[in-house]
Amino acid sequence: MIIDCHGHYTTAPGQLQRYRDAQIAHFKDPSSPAPSLASVSDDEIRESIENNQLKALRERGADMTIFSPKASAMAHHIGDEAVSKTWTRINNDLIHRVTGLFPETFIGVCQLPQSVGVPISHSVDELERCVTELGFVGCNLNPDPSGGHWSGPPLTDRAWYPFYEKMIELDVPAMIHVSGSCNSNFHTTGAHYLNADTSAFMQFLEGDLFKDFPELRLIIPHGGGAVPYHWGRYRGLADMLNRPPLSEHIMRNVYFDTCVYHQPGINLLFEVIDVDNILFASEMFGAVKGVDPETGHNFDDTKRYVDSLPLSDADRHKVFEGNVRKVYPRVDSLLAARGL
Amino acid sequence: MIIDCHGHYTTAPGQLQRYRDAQIAHFKDPSSPAPSLASVSDDEIRESIENNQLKALRERGADMTIFSPKASAMAHHIGDEAVSKTWTRINNDLIHRVTGLFPETFIGVCQLPQSVGVPISHSVDELERCVTELGFVGCNLNPDPSGGHWSGPPLTDRAWYPFYEKMIELDVPAMIHVSGSCNSNFHTTGAHYLNADTSAFMQFLEGDLFKDFPELRLIIPHGGGAVPYHWGRYRGLADMLNRPPLSEHIMRNVYFDTCVYHQPGINLLFEVIDVDNILFASEMFGAVKGVDPETGHNFDDTKRYVDSLPLSDADRHKVFEGNVRKVYPRVDSLLAARGL
């Protein structure tokens, strides 16, 4: 079985964005009418999935996707806590409908109602709702709700701890995933995403988070940002800062996905990172939607790159399925209940 | 000849840091005495270089270093414009003394008196002084004088243009190099440096800077941040954003150095980036000072990694010397005047 651990609902019916536009307008001008999401039919959802993610999944030869709301649209920097809560709930409920319509293919991961300056403990209820009521298996945790201003504390700060405690209680991992950038220095998918990945890793290196939470499991997407390419720098920094080796200090708790959109990058990832820490993912359809003229295939068809690696059957199984079932125990339970 | 294009004076005599501490104290409390730099003897400078950079340079088999003030200590976010001007001048003058004492080995590159919210045109005079009076061959341009808050405009904004015009007039390149981070989300050398490299590249991708300045030459250090590892993402983003291919849009003007501290990273760099765009560099002694237990050699002994590549003699010459002479015409002139 081949499980893609990183997909977003970037193809949702237009009612969703129209609601969002109206929600923002209402926040800016509360005298304008309070919006509600226009009805979205099951057929509309089916169509938005069948012609896009499901089609590509089948063409590319994968079986399942761990699916969450569009990351760049979480936009925790827009509006206030109430805006974020409503927007988050609508998005998560829509993911739940997708998983209900395609239970064999899509498993839900939730967005959180983070908001600038609001304690992360306020996101605990929505995580619990999504996991216990909607059957979701994890969440996307935004390390920078300010959208590129990085005004909050690092992920190792105790301010985040109440959320980690709930994650462990529910036995779900988080993907560390920023949203859209409102800082003109950072293009969302070309800079902000990768910078966040890199920064999160270095925060873990500086801190002692996994000493406090040995059971915490975090996925750094986009192949770990700059980290594998600079693995020597990080090994050296751990040494200089008197931290334990990365294998003990970080890599018992942190996983990288395979959202690296060319063969040389995937080769490097597998050369320097232990195969136990790599989860297959494509983030389709996300940052890069086109076809690579050098290969004739989609940039984000990462399965081709992984298929090209000289992995043993056991290692290939880890990357495509085993590691996901380990990191997301609720995926494992779901599959086991289906006899898989 | 082997030229290291990226070295900082991280081993300056203690008087320099004592001055800085006093300068900051005086800025915070102007009633305290205004400091001046205590006398630094030629012997002290010789010792600080001979026992450190020069020793390592010889041991590692390189010939010259393009040398600039300690990057993390530029700290353009500290104090105000006057503080930055004085601090910058002192640092550049010290680099000039190093190049005067070791003219065959060190060539100067200057720090700039950038300061938060101050127009970059105010840095033109110091660039001109360093190039025309001190014989420097380039500068380090900080894309984020705020030290990790990224409060200014991207490098493609017209606000930066007066400086680029002066660079072209003087025929000098700039290395895009941030300084210390005062944002707890970003470790200086483990996150902020690499994020800045990545962000600068993406700014160039989004913008049209090199259409306006076809002669501008910029070096992105630390192996280009996350860029080569994600080269497929950038090729795909250029396509999605309707930009020309990277080879035309960016890589006629932008160069990456080899400050990548392990063999797999260097291998990737040379696999995806044209050899004409790669400059040898180590940034010793900078981010990572230790010995890699996996190799028994210093992490930042990047010459070993480059030596291990199966390069032709012509390509090796480009990386170690030819490209530097092309990107820094004033280095070429200096060497030519010496019959080299």
XYZ file of C-alpha atoms in Angstrom:
680
model
C 0.000 0.000 0.000
C 1.213 3.487 -0.863
C 0.132 6.318 1.414
C 0.809 9.958 0.564
C 1.018 11.708 3.937
C 0.736 15.272 2.660
C -2.162 16.453 0.523
C -4.291 19.581 0.784
C -7.794 20.262 -0.476
C -6.634 22.913 -2.933
C -9.462 22.103 -5.324
C -12.463 22.756 -3.067
C -15.644 24.063 -4.705
C -15.771 27.825 -5.227
C -18.313 28.337 -2.440
C -15.454 27.954 0.054
C -13.384 30.855 -1.266
C -16.487 32.981 -1.765
C -17.344 32.409 1.880
C -13.819 33.363 2.885
C -13.898 36.579 0.867
C -17.205 37.492 2.489
C -15.905 36.568 5.927
C -12.915 38.877 5.524
C -15.109 41.658 4.175
C -17.410 41.250 7.160
C -14.483 41.387 9.555
C -13.246 44.604 7.964
C -16.729 46.097 7.910
C -18.952 44.489 10.546
C -21.897 46.471 9.206
C -21.797 44.257 6.087
C -23.910 41.080 6.335
C -22.414 38.130 8.238
C -21.788 35.442 5.615
C -22.541 31.766 5.707
C -21.138 29.009 3.513
C -23.389 28.388 0.526
C -24.553 24.806 0.268
C -21.960 22.443 -1.242
C -23.416 19.233 -2.666
C -21.849 15.806 -2.395
C -21.609 15.751 -6.155
C -19.636 18.966 -6.172
C -17.205 17.530 -3.654
C -16.967 14.254 -5.580
C -16.231 16.114 -8.779
C -13.589 18.329 -7.168
C -11.771 15.237 -5.928
C -12.356 12.726 -8.714
C -11.060 15.013 -11.433
C -8.050 16.083 -9.468
C -6.419 14.346 -6.508
C -8.076 10.986 -7.043
C -7.281 10.963 -10.743
C -3.640 11.822 -10.138
C -3.384 9.371 -7.257
C -4.557 6.545 -9.504
C -2.413 7.621 -12.453
C 0.634 7.809 -10.255
C -0.072 4.530 -8.537
C -0.689 5.543 -4.923
C -3.556 4.320 -2.747
C -4.333 6.829 -0.030
C -3.755 10.453 0.928
C -3.673 12.003 4.365
C -5.700 15.043 3.531
C -6.034 18.464 5.118
C -7.352 21.929 4.265
C -5.366 24.094 1.849
C -2.338 25.200 3.856
C -1.763 28.599 2.321
C -5.427 29.467 2.962
C -5.354 28.767 6.707
C -4.074 32.359 6.998
C -4.075 32.557 10.748
C -2.919 36.159 10.496
C -6.231 37.271 8.978
C -9.008 38.485 11.233
C -9.148 37.510 14.867
C -9.687 34.374 16.919
C -13.391 34.168 16.109
C -12.690 34.484 12.370
C -10.035 31.790 12.581
C -12.305 29.459 14.580
C -15.184 29.694 12.129
C -12.946 29.393 9.069
C -11.114 26.428 10.574
C -14.280 24.568 11.485
C -15.726 25.018 8.005
C -12.544 23.714 6.418
C -12.265 20.731 8.713
C -15.898 19.835 8.187
C -15.321 19.909 4.444
C -12.347 17.554 4.804
C -14.603 15.301 6.864
C -17.094 15.208 4.000
C -14.299 14.230 1.605
C -13.219 11.395 3.876
C -16.852 10.314 4.197
C -17.318 10.211 0.423
C -13.960 8.525 -0.227
C -13.266 6.561 2.947
C -10.870 4.160 1.258
C -8.678 6.904 -0.161
C -8.693 9.982 2.053
C -7.930 10.227 5.754
C -8.363 13.556 7.503
C -5.851 15.864 9.139
C -7.104 19.124 10.592
C -6.292 22.780 10.406
C -6.184 24.556 13.782
C -7.904 27.792 14.844
C -4.615 29.502 15.619
C -4.575 33.284 15.695
C -1.877 35.872 16.369
C -1.303 36.303 20.090
C -3.926 33.712 21.044
C -2.691 30.873 23.308
C -2.341 27.546 21.497
C -4.439 25.978 24.249
C -7.412 27.528 22.441
C -6.753 25.073 19.592
C -7.069 22.006 21.788
C -10.844 21.704 21.484
C -10.829 21.706 17.692
C -8.074 19.084 17.621
C -10.103 16.931 19.993
C -13.293 17.396 17.970
C -11.567 16.475 14.722
C -9.873 13.400 16.154
C -12.643 12.016 18.361
C -15.708 13.073 16.352
C -14.488 13.333 12.735
C -11.975 10.480 12.799
C -8.976 12.613 11.880
C -5.481 11.275 12.491
C -3.345 14.383 12.991
C -3.095 18.132 12.549
C -1.162 20.864 10.794
C 0.508 23.060 13.375
C 1.518 26.537 12.187
C 4.790 27.647 13.834
C 4.166 31.231 12.676
C 0.507 32.293 12.854
C 1.628 35.828 11.974
C 2.220 34.812 8.356
C 5.880 35.717 7.945
C 6.483 38.132 10.778
C 7.456 35.419 13.222
C 6.147 37.380 16.159
C 5.464 34.395 18.418
C 7.738 32.142 20.448
C 9.686 29.172 18.981
C 8.130 25.704 19.038
C 10.277 24.713 21.977
C 8.758 27.402 24.178
C 6.551 26.208 27.014
C 3.707 28.260 25.559
C 3.183 25.392 23.079
C 3.219 22.633 25.690
C -0.541 22.387 26.399
C -1.061 21.483 22.765
C 1.690 18.870 22.759
C 0.119 17.299 25.835
C -3.189 16.942 24.029
C -1.472 15.506 20.936
C 0.125 12.826 23.072
C -3.116 12.107 24.880
C -4.861 11.632 21.507
C -1.824 9.839 20.053
C -1.674 12.038 16.938
C 1.305 13.689 15.247
C 1.506 17.213 13.834
C 2.917 18.362 10.555
C 4.727 21.663 11.122
C 3.247 23.725 8.311
C 3.056 27.477 7.917
C 0.359 29.179 5.901
C 0.408 32.059 3.430
C 2.965 34.808 3.875
C 1.902 38.417 4.251
C 5.555 39.540 4.334
C 6.728 40.668 0.909
C 10.193 39.281 1.626
C 8.852 35.731 1.671
C 7.043 34.130 -1.235
C 4.651 31.633 0.331
C 5.720 28.406 -1.355
C 9.154 29.521 -2.593
C 10.540 30.889 0.663
C 8.198 30.931 3.676
C 7.433 27.197 3.603
C 11.076 26.144 3.328
C 12.259 28.742 5.843
C 9.716 27.483 8.369
C 10.877 23.903 7.890
C 14.499 24.920 8.380
C 13.738 27.128 11.373
C 11.634 24.480 13.121
C 14.432 21.951 12.855
C 16.962 24.392 14.268
C 14.573 25.265 17.113
C 14.457 21.578 18.010
C 18.250 21.454 17.852
C 18.604 24.397 20.223
C 15.913 23.213 22.607
C 15.092 20.160 24.669
C 11.545 19.578 23.521
C 11.814 15.823 23.104
C 13.321 15.352 26.504
C 10.104 16.816 27.853
C 7.924 14.969 25.318
C 9.614 11.733 24.292
C 6.375 10.529 22.680
C 5.819 13.631 20.537
C 5.963 13.027 16.768
C 6.375 15.895 14.321
C 6.651 15.856 10.549
C 8.718 18.563 8.854
C 7.385 18.753 5.295
C 9.029 19.745 1.998
C 11.853 17.323 2.583
C 12.917 19.114 5.754
C 13.453 22.536 4.123
C 17.187 23.197 3.811
C 18.160 20.676 6.466
C 19.250 17.549 4.557
C 21.279 19.656 2.096
C 23.058 21.195 5.093
C 23.132 18.056 7.237
C 26.840 18.562 7.966
C 26.133 22.065 9.257
C 23.489 20.681 11.618
C 25.651 17.843 12.833
C 28.384 20.398 13.455
C 26.061 22.855 15.172
C 24.766 20.131 17.484
C 28.347 19.428 18.434
C 29.242 23.127 18.871
C 26.157 23.795 20.984
C 26.858 20.736 23.134
C 23.691 18.978 22.079
C 23.431 15.180 21.764
C 23.876 13.717 18.276
C 20.931 14.515 15.989
C 19.953 10.837 15.848
C 19.193 10.935 19.560
C 18.302 14.566 20.085
C 15.814 15.062 17.237
C 15.423 12.097 14.929
C 13.530 9.894 17.357
C 10.673 12.366 17.100
C 10.984 14.193 13.793
C 10.208 12.942 10.283
C 10.746 14.476 6.848
C 8.416 13.996 3.905
C 9.425 13.512 0.266
C 8.031 16.781 -1.140
C 11.231 17.533 -3.023
C 10.506 18.052 -6.685
C 13.478 16.636 -8.541
C 15.475 13.432 -8.509
C 18.797 14.839 -7.179
C 17.049 16.287 -4.133
C 15.303 12.998 -3.333
C 18.606 11.169 -3.786
C 20.248 13.470 -1.239
C 17.363 13.108 1.213
C 17.701 9.332 1.218
C 21.492 9.499 1.333
C 21.697 11.542 4.525
C 18.447 10.866 6.401
C 17.687 7.466 7.876
C 14.931 5.702 5.949
C 13.005 5.290 9.214
C 12.523 9.064 9.267
C 11.174 9.539 5.737
C 7.476 9.527 4.825
C 6.247 9.441 1.249
C 4.371 12.595 0.212
C 3.724 14.757 -2.819
C 1.653 17.739 -1.583
C -0.333 17.569 -4.791
C -1.717 19.823 -5.958
C 0.268 22.401 -4.133
C 3.264 24.607 -4.757
C 4.240 23.389 -8.188
C 1.557 22.160 -10.540
C 3.392 21.958 -13.850
C 5.214 19.358 -15.872
C 8.989 19.229 -15.696
C 10.228 19.640 -19.270
C 13.355 17.686 -18.311
C 11.353 14.569 -17.431
C 7.982 15.004 -19.100
C 6.282 14.300 -15.763
C 4.759 16.485 -13.069
C 7.285 18.089 -10.747
C 5.205 16.908 -7.781
C 4.975 13.290 -8.952
C 7.428 12.389 -6.211
C 6.595 8.693 -6.412
C 8.665 8.483 -9.592
C 11.711 9.828 -7.769
C 11.277 7.381 -4.895
C 10.645 4.524 -7.329
C 13.989 5.300 -8.961
C 15.924 4.795 -5.743
C 17.733 1.498 -5.198
C 15.804 0.723 -2.000
C 15.297 -2.732 -0.550
C 11.700 -3.973 -0.446
C 11.703 -3.506 3.314
C 12.872 0.092 3.056
C 10.441 0.877 0.258
C 7.637 -0.486 2.419
C 8.736 1.765 5.282
C 8.673 4.909 3.156
C 5.385 4.166 1.403
C 3.437 2.684 4.308
C 5.222 1.440 7.407
C 6.537 4.756 8.667
C 3.147 6.428 8.192
C 1.451 3.703 10.227
C 4.083 4.181 12.924
C 3.870 7.988 13.029
C 0.063 8.060 12.699
C -1.151 5.198 14.930
C -4.732 6.089 14.080
C -4.022 5.379 10.411
C -2.661 2.016 11.455
C -5.798 1.268 13.478
C -8.085 2.324 10.625
C -6.245 0.104 8.171
C -6.015 -2.802 10.608
C -9.783 -2.593 11.164
C -10.141 -3.029 7.396
C -7.879 -6.037 7.488
C -5.020 -4.097 5.860
C 45.501 29.326 -7.506
C 42.802 28.611 -4.971
C 40.721 31.552 -3.757
C 38.246 31.235 -0.905
C 35.636 33.920 -1.616
C 33.978 33.875 1.796
C 35.930 34.471 5.012
C 35.127 36.689 7.985
C 37.435 38.208 10.589
C 35.920 36.201 13.422
C 39.222 36.162 15.304
C 39.824 39.894 15.713
C 41.670 41.061 18.856
C 39.485 41.538 21.933
C 39.661 45.314 21.730
C 37.093 45.190 18.932
C 34.375 43.464 20.948
C 35.186 45.579 24.015
C 34.661 48.664 21.903
C 31.367 47.282 20.619
C 30.128 46.524 24.120
C 31.003 50.052 25.197
C 29.414 51.528 22.086
C 26.129 49.727 22.793
C 26.258 50.761 26.448
C 26.809 54.352 25.399
C 23.888 54.206 22.991
C 21.616 52.896 25.724
C 22.894 55.441 28.220
C 24.324 58.489 26.458
C 25.452 59.848 29.811
C 28.084 57.080 29.914
C 31.437 57.972 28.322
C 31.651 57.779 24.518
C 34.046 54.918 23.771
C 36.934 54.732 21.351
C 38.682 51.660 20.003
C 41.725 50.833 22.126
C 44.913 50.666 20.110
C 45.404 47.394 18.228
C 49.015 46.653 17.280
C 50.145 45.120 14.008
C 51.515 42.210 15.991
C 48.143 41.553 17.544
C 46.525 41.502 14.116
C 49.301 39.283 12.723
C 48.859 36.858 15.591
C 45.070 36.756 15.234
C 45.442 35.827 11.571
C 48.564 33.669 11.532
C 47.307 31.304 14.214
C 43.884 30.986 12.695
C 42.810 31.700 9.120
C 46.310 31.730 7.630
C 47.273 28.511 9.385
C 44.119 26.747 8.219
C 44.410 28.176 4.715
C 47.915 26.719 4.384
C 47.010 23.398 5.959
C 44.040 23.034 3.653
C 45.979 24.083 0.576
C 44.272 27.318 -0.449
C 46.053 30.536 -1.414
C 43.830 33.533 -0.792
C 40.716 34.589 1.067
C 38.279 37.344 0.227
C 37.935 38.686 3.716
C 35.272 40.762 5.442
C 34.188 41.707 8.954
C 32.448 39.104 11.109
C 28.992 38.814 9.565
C 26.999 37.997 12.682
C 28.537 41.041 14.404
C 27.454 43.580 11.777
C 24.162 43.675 13.707
C 22.547 46.451 11.749
C 19.547 46.243 14.058
C 21.546 47.543 17.024
C 21.641 51.234 17.769
C 20.935 53.778 15.069
C 22.510 54.984 11.843
C 25.364 56.784 13.626
C 26.173 53.675 15.675
C 26.150 51.533 12.535
C 28.357 54.006 10.636
C 31.015 54.151 13.305
C 30.997 50.401 13.916
C 31.152 49.693 10.181
C 34.065 52.052 9.585
C 36.058 50.548 12.441
C 35.498 47.046 11.114
C 36.360 47.916 7.544
C 39.501 49.736 8.641
C 40.558 46.640 10.554
C 40.046 44.484 7.455
C 42.170 47.003 5.566
C 44.967 46.544 8.093
C 44.757 42.758 7.616
C 45.012 43.128 3.853
C 47.931 45.520 4.334
C 49.794 43.050 6.544
C 48.990 40.030 4.352
C 48.581 41.485 0.885
C 49.270 38.204 -0.868
C 46.646 36.296 1.041
C 43.754 38.539 2.043
C 41.639 40.783 -0.150
C 39.048 43.022 1.468
C 35.277 43.035 1.231
C 33.376 45.593 3.279
C 30.520 45.664 5.718
C 27.949 48.413 5.074
C 26.507 50.962 7.518
C 22.957 49.723 7.025
C 20.443 50.533 9.718
C 16.733 49.772 10.153
C 14.609 52.184 8.149
C 17.619 54.085 6.772
C 17.794 54.329 2.955
C 20.456 52.108 1.397
C 21.755 55.179 -0.447
C 23.363 56.121 2.873
C 25.668 53.116 2.424
C 27.017 54.299 -0.916
C 29.768 56.488 0.542
C 31.247 53.711 2.654
C 31.232 51.339 -0.306
C 33.012 53.951 -2.395
C 35.555 54.664 0.358
C 36.335 50.980 0.805
C 36.698 50.272 -2.906
C 38.512 53.411 -4.043
C 40.600 54.176 -0.932
C 41.068 50.801 0.797
C 41.301 48.614 -2.302
C 38.327 46.424 -1.437
C 36.719 44.303 -4.136
C 33.106 43.910 -3.005
C 30.662 44.189 -0.140
C 28.323 42.196 2.061
C 24.785 43.423 1.555
C 22.326 42.618 4.348
C 18.851 41.892 2.942
C 17.344 42.184 6.437
C 18.929 44.929 8.556
C 16.255 44.277 11.186
C 17.973 41.049 12.247
C 15.195 38.538 11.682
C 12.091 40.689 11.609
C 12.279 41.271 7.864
C 10.675 44.667 8.172
C 12.189 46.163 5.007
C 11.397 45.676 1.321
C 12.661 42.733 -0.774
C 15.916 43.091 -2.715
C 14.016 43.630 -5.944
C 12.358 46.779 -4.616
C 13.438 50.047 -6.187
C 14.502 51.251 -2.751
C 17.697 49.209 -3.253
C 18.443 50.541 -6.742
C 20.732 53.464 -5.810
C 23.102 50.972 -4.224
C 23.067 48.624 -7.206
C 23.870 51.583 -9.452
C 26.958 52.352 -7.389
C 28.024 48.689 -7.372
C 27.897 48.646 -11.157
C 29.754 51.949 -11.407
C 32.514 50.546 -9.175
C 32.317 47.134 -10.872
C 32.010 45.215 -7.598
C 29.680 42.367 -6.624
C 27.807 41.922 -3.357
C 27.435 38.845 -1.249
C 23.872 38.739 0.123
C 24.599 38.076 3.789
C 22.416 38.679 6.809
C 23.842 39.325 10.253
C 22.910 38.084 13.710
C 19.273 37.294 14.437
C 17.442 38.999 17.282
C 14.328 36.898 16.603
C 14.187 33.858 18.873
C 12.581 31.835 16.085
C 15.763 32.030 14.019
C 19.105 30.756 15.185
C 21.667 32.964 13.443
C 23.774 30.387 11.614
C 21.329 27.469 11.771
C 18.252 29.195 10.381
C 18.528 32.925 9.660
C 21.505 32.624 7.274
C 19.948 29.830 5.223
C 16.485 31.403 5.236
C 17.948 34.649 3.909
C 19.741 32.817 1.107
C 16.549 31.005 0.137
C 14.403 34.130 0.386
C 16.801 36.245 -1.695
C 16.765 33.693 -4.500
C 12.972 33.580 -4.511
C 12.817 37.381 -4.518
C 14.955 37.355 -7.654
C 12.651 34.731 -9.163
C 9.548 36.823 -8.484
C 11.131 40.089 -9.608
C 12.837 41.506 -12.671
C 15.956 42.873 -11.045
C 18.419 41.626 -13.635
C 16.394 43.021 -16.487
C 16.978 46.410 -14.894
C 20.597 45.614 -13.963
C 22.050 43.092 -16.419
C 25.550 43.797 -15.091
C 24.713 43.235 -11.421
C 26.514 40.288 -9.812
C 25.330 38.821 -6.511
C 26.662 35.879 -4.534
C 24.224 33.854 -2.439
C 26.371 32.163 0.214
C 25.977 28.905 2.132
C 25.533 26.969 -1.068
C 22.419 28.952 -1.963
C 20.481 28.099 1.218
C 17.764 25.577 0.395
C 17.734 26.351 -3.321
C 19.825 23.602 -4.960
C 18.129 20.923 -2.848
C 14.793 22.255 -4.101
C 15.951 23.117 -7.615
C 12.944 21.310 -9.119
C 10.585 23.437 -7.005
C 12.257 26.598 -8.298
C 12.248 25.493 -11.905
C 8.571 24.672 -11.478
C 7.764 27.957 -9.722
C 9.476 29.924 -12.492
C 7.237 28.128 -14.959
C 4.066 28.618 -12.859
C 4.797 32.307 -12.329
C 5.486 32.796 -16.046
C 9.090 33.745 -15.486
C 11.860 32.902 -17.963
C 13.930 29.773 -17.252
C 16.206 30.211 -14.225
C 19.300 30.003 -16.432
C 18.254 33.233 -18.138
C 16.235 34.935 -15.433
C 18.648 34.582 -12.499
C 21.760 32.563 -13.198
C 23.466 35.122 -15.407
C 23.784 37.303 -12.336
C 23.702 35.068 -9.279
C 26.393 32.780 -7.909
C 26.411 30.240 -5.091
C 29.387 29.512 -2.871
C 30.495 26.109 -1.586
C 29.813 26.661 2.129
C 28.015 23.342 2.465
C 29.588 21.247 5.173
C 29.333 17.671 4.018
C 30.126 15.728 0.863
C 26.547 14.802 -0.163
C 25.518 18.463 -0.119
C 28.473 19.520 -2.279
C 27.731 16.662 -4.666
C 24.155 17.901 -5.061
C 25.277 21.504 -5.560
C 27.531 20.517 -8.446
C 24.943 18.159 -9.881
C 22.210 20.757 -10.275
C 24.006 24.117 -10.524
C 26.147 25.017 -13.530
C 29.832 25.060 -12.639
C 30.051 28.613 -14.000
C 27.858 29.728 -11.089
C 29.811 28.138 -8.232
C 32.557 29.889 -6.261
C 34.820 28.075 -3.832
C 34.373 29.198 -0.214
C 34.566 27.834 3.312
C 33.463 30.707 5.615
C 36.085 29.622 8.071
C 35.971 30.142 10.928
C 32.287 30.699 10.998
C 29.177 28.739 11.757
C 30.711 25.358 12.400
C 34.167 25.147 13.883
C 34.433 21.501 14.866
C 35.774 18.296 13.374
C 33.347 15.922 11.690
C 33.682 12.590 13.500
C 32.587 10.851 10.301
C 35.575 12.173 8.328
C 38.130 13.258 10.915
C 38.349 16.665 9.206
C 36.820 20.052 9.896
C 33.233 20.408 8.770
C 34.178 23.685 7.058
C 37.152 22.252 5.174
C 35.093 22.465 2.019
C 38.128 22.103 -0.228
C 38.176 18.394 0.572
C 34.629 17.998 -0.675
C 35.368 19.876 -3.898
C 38.616 17.936 -4.362
C 36.586 14.720 -4.204
C 34.411 15.699 -7.149
C 35.182 14.244 -10.577
C 35.673 17.677 -12.154
C 37.685 18.352 -15.281
C 40.757 20.539 -14.811
C 38.970 23.373 -16.579
C 35.949 23.155 -14.278
C 38.108 22.851 -11.184
C 39.961 25.978 -12.254
C 36.659 27.811 -12.663
C 35.472 26.948 -9.173
C 38.750 27.663 -7.418
C 39.844 30.747 -9.346
C 38.285 31.589 -12.688
C 34.762 32.318 -11.512
C 36.034 34.536 -8.694
C 38.115 36.566 -11.145
C 35.042 36.907 -13.349
C 32.642 37.898 -10.541
C 35.182 40.154 -8.784
C 36.958 41.998 -11.646
C 39.013 43.913 -9.087
C 40.466 40.632 -7.836
C 41.373 39.817 -11.400
C 43.075 43.199 -11.818
C 44.983 42.827 -8.552
C 46.235 39.390 -9.523
C 47.023 40.439 -13.082
C 49.088 43.335 -11.739
C 51.081 40.744 -9.802
C 51.613 38.700 -12.939
C 49.140 36.047 -11.761
